[in-house]
Amino acid sequence: WTLYVVRSDGTGLREMRPYEAQRPAWSVRGRIAFLNNDDQYRMTIGPRDGLYSIRPDGTRLRRLFGGFVALGSEPDWSPDGRRLAFRARSRIVTMNADGSGRRAITEAGRGFSHPAWSPDGKYIAVVGGDPETGDHGLYVMRPNGRGVRRIVVGRRKTSRGELTEWQQFGPPSWQPLPR
């Protein structure tokens, strides 16, 4: 999973960094966040495993979060590019673009994943919940973690009348309303 950048017309393709750059997210402020995870304990490719940001020209690589226990994955920038939401150990975490001001906004054990900021920055959508209690689905919350509400219920699939597995949701995506 090497990170590349390319112009919108398809020219200028170039490799940014030769490491495991997974799930890149581009900020309106011109930074790219990505997870470096080579899945080989003590065998790093490039920098240590974790959540990083970098400029599109390959400069100012900065480690924002991560360690062997929780790397920080699925980054998504706030619409103004000042904050980043990501998943770490089944929690949704937010922090400033420089890695400061880190705050877990969900409880452990809820299994939340795939944070996605709303276009106005007032909400974060997440997938997850607790399938054991039937509290699984698509949720929205404020960026401070308050006001969590399920907007789509995850249904269980059945096979000959027996409940077998939870319906799977992909990462949510917001789009601004057309004007």
PDB file of C-alpha atoms in Angstrom:
ATOM      1  CA  TRP A   1       0.000   0.000   0.000  1.00  0.00           C
ATOM      2  CA  THR A   2       2.284   2.709  -1.221  1.00  0.00           C
ATOM      3  CA  LEU A   3       1.003   6.275  -1.167  1.00  0.00           C
ATOM      4  CA  TYR A   4       0.950   8.076  -4.523  1.00  0.00           C
ATOM      5  CA  VAL A   5      -0.218  11.529  -5.618  1.00  0.00           C
ATOM      6  CA  VAL A   6      -1.360  12.493  -9.097  1.00  0.00           C
ATOM      7  CA  ARG A   7      -2.815  15.613 -10.719  1.00  0.00           C
ATOM      8  CA  SER A   8      -6.518  15.625 -11.547  1.00  0.00           C
ATOM      9  CA  ASP A   9      -5.682  15.291 -15.275  1.00  0.00           C
ATOM     10  CA  GLY A  10      -3.779  12.046 -14.598  1.00  0.00           C
ATOM     11  CA  THR A  11      -0.269  13.448 -15.047  1.00  0.00           C
ATOM     12  CA  GLY A  12       2.521  13.716 -12.519  1.00  0.00           C
ATOM     13  CA  LEU A  13       2.031  10.366 -10.802  1.00  0.00           C
ATOM     14  CA  ARG A  14       4.683   9.948  -8.115  1.00  0.00           C
ATOM     15  CA  GLU A  15       5.304   7.805  -5.093  1.00  0.00           C
ATOM     16  CA  MET A  16       5.084   9.746  -1.844  1.00  0.00           C
ATOM     17  CA  ARG A  17       6.667   7.330   0.586  1.00  0.00           C
ATOM     18  CA  PRO A  18       7.658   3.686   0.334  1.00  0.00           C
ATOM     19  CA  TYR A  19       5.763   2.448   3.365  1.00  0.00           C
ATOM     20  CA  GLU A  20       2.437   0.919   4.183  1.00  0.00           C
ATOM     21  CA  ALA A  21       0.247   3.985   3.692  1.00  0.00           C
ATOM     22  CA  GLN A  22      -3.234   2.618   4.369  1.00  0.00           C
ATOM     23  CA  ARG A  23      -6.545   4.512   4.249  1.00  0.00           C
ATOM     24  CA  PRO A  24      -5.205   7.940   3.279  1.00  0.00           C
ATOM     25  CA  ALA A  25      -7.390  10.971   3.949  1.00  0.00           C
ATOM     26  CA  TRP A  26      -6.713  14.341   2.321  1.00  0.00           C
ATOM     27  CA  SER A  27      -7.248  17.561   4.296  1.00  0.00           C
ATOM     28  CA  VAL A  28      -8.481  20.852   2.833  1.00  0.00           C
ATOM     29  CA  ARG A  29      -5.357  22.338   4.447  1.00  0.00           C
ATOM     30  CA  GLY A  30      -3.101  20.257   2.222  1.00  0.00           C
ATOM     31  CA  ARG A  31      -2.124  17.401   4.540  1.00  0.00           C
ATOM     32  CA  ILE A  32      -2.605  13.695   4.022  1.00  0.00           C
ATOM     33  CA  ALA A  33      -3.256  11.433   7.015  1.00  0.00           C
ATOM     34  CA  PHE A  34      -2.533   7.721   6.713  1.00  0.00           C
ATOM     35  CA  LEU A  35      -1.941   4.591   8.753  1.00  0.00           C
ATOM     36  CA  ASN A  36       1.512   3.024   8.467  1.00  0.00           C
ATOM     37  CA  ASN A  37       1.101  -0.617   9.456  1.00  0.00           C
ATOM     38  CA  ASP A  38       3.329  -3.290   7.995  1.00  0.00           C
ATOM     39  CA  ASP A  39       1.835  -6.046  10.232  1.00  0.00           C
ATOM     40  CA  GLN A  40       5.311  -7.227  11.194  1.00  0.00           C
ATOM     41  CA  TYR A  41       6.108  -6.613  14.839  1.00  0.00           C
ATOM     42  CA  ARG A  42       9.552  -4.993  15.155  1.00  0.00           C
ATOM     43  CA  MET A  43       9.997  -5.116  11.371  1.00  0.00           C
ATOM     44  CA  THR A  44       9.157  -1.575  10.341  1.00  0.00           C
ATOM     45  CA  ILE A  45       8.962  -0.321   6.804  1.00  0.00           C
ATOM     46  CA  GLY A  46       9.904   3.332   6.924  1.00  0.00           C
ATOM     47  CA  PRO A  47       8.670   4.905  10.159  1.00  0.00           C
ATOM     48  CA  ARG A  48       7.183   3.056  13.131  1.00  0.00           C
ATOM     49  CA  ASP A  49       3.626   1.823  12.805  1.00  0.00           C
ATOM     50  CA  GLY A  50       1.026   4.453  13.596  1.00  0.00           C
ATOM     51  CA  LEU A  51      -1.071   7.308  12.273  1.00  0.00           C
ATOM     52  CA  TYR A  52       0.881   9.947  10.334  1.00  0.00           C
ATOM     53  CA  SER A  53       0.346  13.109   8.346  1.00  0.00           C
ATOM     54  CA  ILE A  54       2.428  14.418   5.488  1.00  0.00           C
ATOM     55  CA  ARG A  55       2.315  17.198   2.916  1.00  0.00           C
ATOM     56  CA  PRO A  56       1.539  16.238  -0.682  1.00  0.00           C
ATOM     57  CA  ASP A  57       5.111  17.132  -1.701  1.00  0.00           C
ATOM     58  CA  GLY A  58       6.449  14.487   0.696  1.00  0.00           C
ATOM     59  CA  THR A  59       7.705  16.898   3.358  1.00  0.00           C
ATOM     60  CA  ARG A  60       6.843  17.314   7.018  1.00  0.00           C
ATOM     61  CA  LEU A  61       6.118  13.714   7.896  1.00  0.00           C
ATOM     62  CA  ARG A  62       4.647  13.770  11.414  1.00  0.00           C
ATOM     63  CA  ARG A  63       3.669  10.849  13.643  1.00  0.00           C
ATOM     64  CA  LEU A  64       0.342  11.775  15.220  1.00  0.00           C
ATOM     65  CA  PHE A  65      -0.661   8.650  17.121  1.00  0.00           C
ATOM     66  CA  GLY A  66       0.085   4.994  17.567  1.00  0.00           C
ATOM     67  CA  GLY A  67       1.793   2.145  19.260  1.00  0.00           C
ATOM     68  CA  PHE A  68       1.748  -1.631  19.166  1.00  0.00           C
ATOM     69  CA  VAL A  69      -1.515  -1.796  21.150  1.00  0.00           C
ATOM     70  CA  ALA A  70      -3.465   0.817  19.153  1.00  0.00           C
ATOM     71  CA  LEU A  71      -2.254   2.184  15.844  1.00  0.00           C
ATOM     72  CA  GLY A  72      -4.990   4.630  14.933  1.00  0.00           C
ATOM     73  CA  SER A  73      -6.782   3.831  11.698  1.00  0.00           C
ATOM     74  CA  GLU A  74      -9.575   5.037   9.421  1.00  0.00           C
ATOM     75  CA  PRO A  75      -8.666   8.750   9.626  1.00  0.00           C
ATOM     76  CA  ASP A  76     -11.093  11.424   8.463  1.00  0.00           C
ATOM     77  CA  TRP A  77     -10.405  15.179   8.531  1.00  0.00           C
ATOM     78  CA  SER A  78     -12.900  17.727   9.769  1.00  0.00           C
ATOM     79  CA  PRO A  79     -14.187  19.985   6.961  1.00  0.00           C
ATOM     80  CA  ASP A  80     -11.916  22.855   8.074  1.00  0.00           C
ATOM     81  CA  GLY A  81      -8.876  20.531   8.319  1.00  0.00           C
ATOM     82  CA  ARG A  82      -8.178  21.434  11.949  1.00  0.00           C
ATOM     83  CA  ARG A  83      -9.203  18.126  13.547  1.00  0.00           C
ATOM     84  CA  LEU A  84      -8.900  14.488  12.724  1.00  0.00           C
ATOM     85  CA  ALA A  85     -11.214  11.638  13.776  1.00  0.00           C
ATOM     86  CA  PHE A  86      -9.972   8.051  13.741  1.00  0.00           C
ATOM     87  CA  ARG A  87     -10.497   4.614  15.298  1.00  0.00           C
ATOM     88  CA  ALA A  88      -8.248   3.195  18.008  1.00  0.00           C
ATOM     89  CA  ARG A  89      -9.096   0.097  20.067  1.00  0.00           C
ATOM     90  CA  SER A  90     -12.816   0.141  19.202  1.00  0.00           C
ATOM     91  CA  ARG A  91     -13.103   3.802  20.183  1.00  0.00           C
ATOM     92  CA  ILE A  92     -13.485   6.895  18.078  1.00  0.00           C
ATOM     93  CA  VAL A  93     -10.836   9.470  18.917  1.00  0.00           C
ATOM     94  CA  THR A  94     -10.479  13.087  17.794  1.00  0.00           C
ATOM     95  CA  MET A  95      -7.416  15.303  17.921  1.00  0.00           C
ATOM     96  CA  ASN A  96      -5.957  18.472  16.478  1.00  0.00           C
ATOM     97  CA  ALA A  97      -4.145  18.289  13.146  1.00  0.00           C
ATOM     98  CA  ASP A  98      -0.772  18.375  14.944  1.00  0.00           C
ATOM     99  CA  GLY A  99      -1.638  15.408  17.205  1.00  0.00           C
ATOM    100  CA  SER A 100      -2.407  17.479  20.292  1.00  0.00           C
ATOM    101  CA  GLY A 101      -5.759  17.659  22.072  1.00  0.00           C
ATOM    102  CA  ARG A 102      -6.431  13.942  21.760  1.00  0.00           C
ATOM    103  CA  ARG A 103      -9.771  12.798  23.155  1.00  0.00           C
ATOM    104  CA  ALA A 104     -11.655   9.473  23.015  1.00  0.00           C
ATOM    105  CA  ILE A 105     -15.263  10.419  22.244  1.00  0.00           C
ATOM    106  CA  THR A 106     -16.789   6.931  22.490  1.00  0.00           C
ATOM    107  CA  GLU A 107     -16.589   4.203  25.120  1.00  0.00           C
ATOM    108  CA  ALA A 108     -14.550   1.034  24.679  1.00  0.00           C
ATOM    109  CA  GLY A 109     -16.553  -2.056  23.826  1.00  0.00           C
ATOM    110  CA  ARG A 110     -19.058  -0.407  21.496  1.00  0.00           C
ATOM    111  CA  GLY A 111     -17.076  -1.447  18.446  1.00  0.00           C
ATOM    112  CA  PHE A 112     -17.425   1.858  16.619  1.00  0.00           C
ATOM    113  CA  SER A 113     -15.480   2.312  13.378  1.00  0.00           C
ATOM    114  CA  HIS A 114     -15.247   4.363  10.186  1.00  0.00           C
ATOM    115  CA  PRO A 115     -15.712   7.913  11.491  1.00  0.00           C
ATOM    116  CA  ALA A 116     -16.882  10.428   8.877  1.00  0.00           C
ATOM    117  CA  TRP A 117     -17.311  14.168   9.510  1.00  0.00           C
ATOM    118  CA  SER A 118     -20.437  15.903   8.244  1.00  0.00           C
ATOM    119  CA  PRO A 119     -19.799  18.682   5.669  1.00  0.00           C
ATOM    120  CA  ASP A 120     -20.643  21.356   8.267  1.00  0.00           C
ATOM    121  CA  GLY A 121     -18.430  19.754  10.954  1.00  0.00           C
ATOM    122  CA  LYS A 122     -21.311  19.475  13.424  1.00  0.00           C
ATOM    123  CA  TYR A 123     -21.517  15.664  13.431  1.00  0.00           C
ATOM    124  CA  ILE A 124     -19.470  12.533  13.021  1.00  0.00           C
ATOM    125  CA  ALA A 125     -21.105   9.408  11.572  1.00  0.00           C
ATOM    126  CA  VAL A 126     -19.831   5.996  12.702  1.00  0.00           C
ATOM    127  CA  VAL A 127     -20.643   2.346  12.131  1.00  0.00           C
ATOM    128  CA  GLY A 128     -20.902  -0.121  14.982  1.00  0.00           C
ATOM    129  CA  GLY A 129     -22.473  -0.615  18.327  1.00  0.00           C
ATOM    130  CA  ASP A 130     -22.911  -3.759  20.365  1.00  0.00           C
ATOM    131  CA  PRO A 131     -24.346  -6.680  18.367  1.00  0.00           C
ATOM    132  CA  GLU A 132     -24.855  -8.665  21.586  1.00  0.00           C
ATOM    133  CA  THR A 133     -27.444  -6.154  22.803  1.00  0.00           C
ATOM    134  CA  GLY A 134     -28.940  -5.524  19.366  1.00  0.00           C
ATOM    135  CA  ASP A 135     -27.578  -1.989  19.405  1.00  0.00           C
ATOM    136  CA  HIS A 136     -25.825  -2.250  16.033  1.00  0.00           C
ATOM    137  CA  GLY A 137     -26.105   0.151  13.111  1.00  0.00           C
ATOM    138  CA  LEU A 138     -25.158   3.543  11.733  1.00  0.00           C
ATOM    139  CA  TYR A 139     -24.841   6.346  14.288  1.00  0.00           C
ATOM    140  CA  VAL A 140     -24.264  10.092  14.373  1.00  0.00           C
ATOM    141  CA  MET A 141     -22.844  12.104  17.253  1.00  0.00           C
ATOM    142  CA  ARG A 142     -21.418  15.523  17.951  1.00  0.00           C
ATOM    143  CA  PRO A 143     -17.617  15.870  17.667  1.00  0.00           C
ATOM    144  CA  ASN A 144     -17.359  15.804  21.479  1.00  0.00           C
ATOM    145  CA  GLY A 145     -19.087  12.400  21.599  1.00  0.00           C
ATOM    146  CA  ARG A 146     -22.371  13.685  22.986  1.00  0.00           C
ATOM    147  CA  GLY A 147     -25.780  13.207  21.411  1.00  0.00           C
ATOM    148  CA  VAL A 148     -25.088   9.695  20.078  1.00  0.00           C
ATOM    149  CA  ARG A 149     -28.083   8.416  18.163  1.00  0.00           C
ATOM    150  CA  ARG A 150     -28.635   5.477  15.894  1.00  0.00           C
ATOM    151  CA  ILE A 151     -30.080   6.503  12.532  1.00  0.00           C
ATOM    152  CA  VAL A 152     -30.056   3.080  10.829  1.00  0.00           C
ATOM    153  CA  VAL A 153     -30.683  -0.176  12.679  1.00  0.00           C
ATOM    154  CA  GLY A 154     -28.451  -3.087  11.779  1.00  0.00           C
ATOM    155  CA  ARG A 155     -30.630  -6.110  11.117  1.00  0.00           C
ATOM    156  CA  ARG A 156     -29.659  -9.689  11.684  1.00  0.00           C
ATOM    157  CA  LYS A 157     -29.663 -11.985   8.703  1.00  0.00           C
ATOM    158  CA  THR A 158     -31.559 -15.215   9.088  1.00  0.00           C
ATOM    159  CA  SER A 159     -31.077 -18.667   7.746  1.00  0.00           C
ATOM    160  CA  ARG A 160     -34.133 -20.947   8.044  1.00  0.00           C
ATOM    161  CA  GLY A 161     -35.488 -18.913  10.933  1.00  0.00           C
ATOM    162  CA  GLU A 162     -32.210 -18.765  12.883  1.00  0.00           C
ATOM    163  CA  LEU A 163     -30.345 -15.519  13.429  1.00  0.00           C
ATOM    164  CA  THR A 164     -26.902 -15.944  11.928  1.00  0.00           C
ATOM    165  CA  GLU A 165     -24.986 -12.688  11.536  1.00  0.00           C
ATOM    166  CA  TRP A 166     -25.307  -8.920  11.645  1.00  0.00           C
ATOM    167  CA  GLN A 167     -25.800  -6.920   8.510  1.00  0.00           C
ATOM    168  CA  GLN A 168     -22.511  -5.273   7.573  1.00  0.00           C
ATOM    169  CA  PHE A 169     -22.185  -1.551   6.920  1.00  0.00           C
ATOM    170  CA  GLY A 170     -19.436   0.047   4.880  1.00  0.00           C
ATOM    171  CA  PRO A 171     -17.826   3.359   5.802  1.00  0.00           C
ATOM    172  CA  PRO A 172     -20.300   6.258   5.829  1.00  0.00           C
ATOM    173  CA  SER A 173     -19.804   9.169   3.469  1.00  0.00           C
ATOM    174  CA  TRP A 174     -21.313  12.647   3.687  1.00  0.00           C
ATOM    175  CA  GLN A 175     -21.862  15.042   0.841  1.00  0.00           C
ATOM    176  CA  PRO A 176     -22.949  18.684   1.028  1.00  0.00           C
ATOM    177  CA  LEU A 177     -26.470  19.405  -0.136  1.00  0.00           C
ATOM    178  CA  PRO A 178     -26.638  20.858  -3.660  1.00  0.00           C
ATOM    179  CA  ARG A 179     -27.282  24.590  -3.770  1.00  0.00           C
TER     180      ARG A 179
END
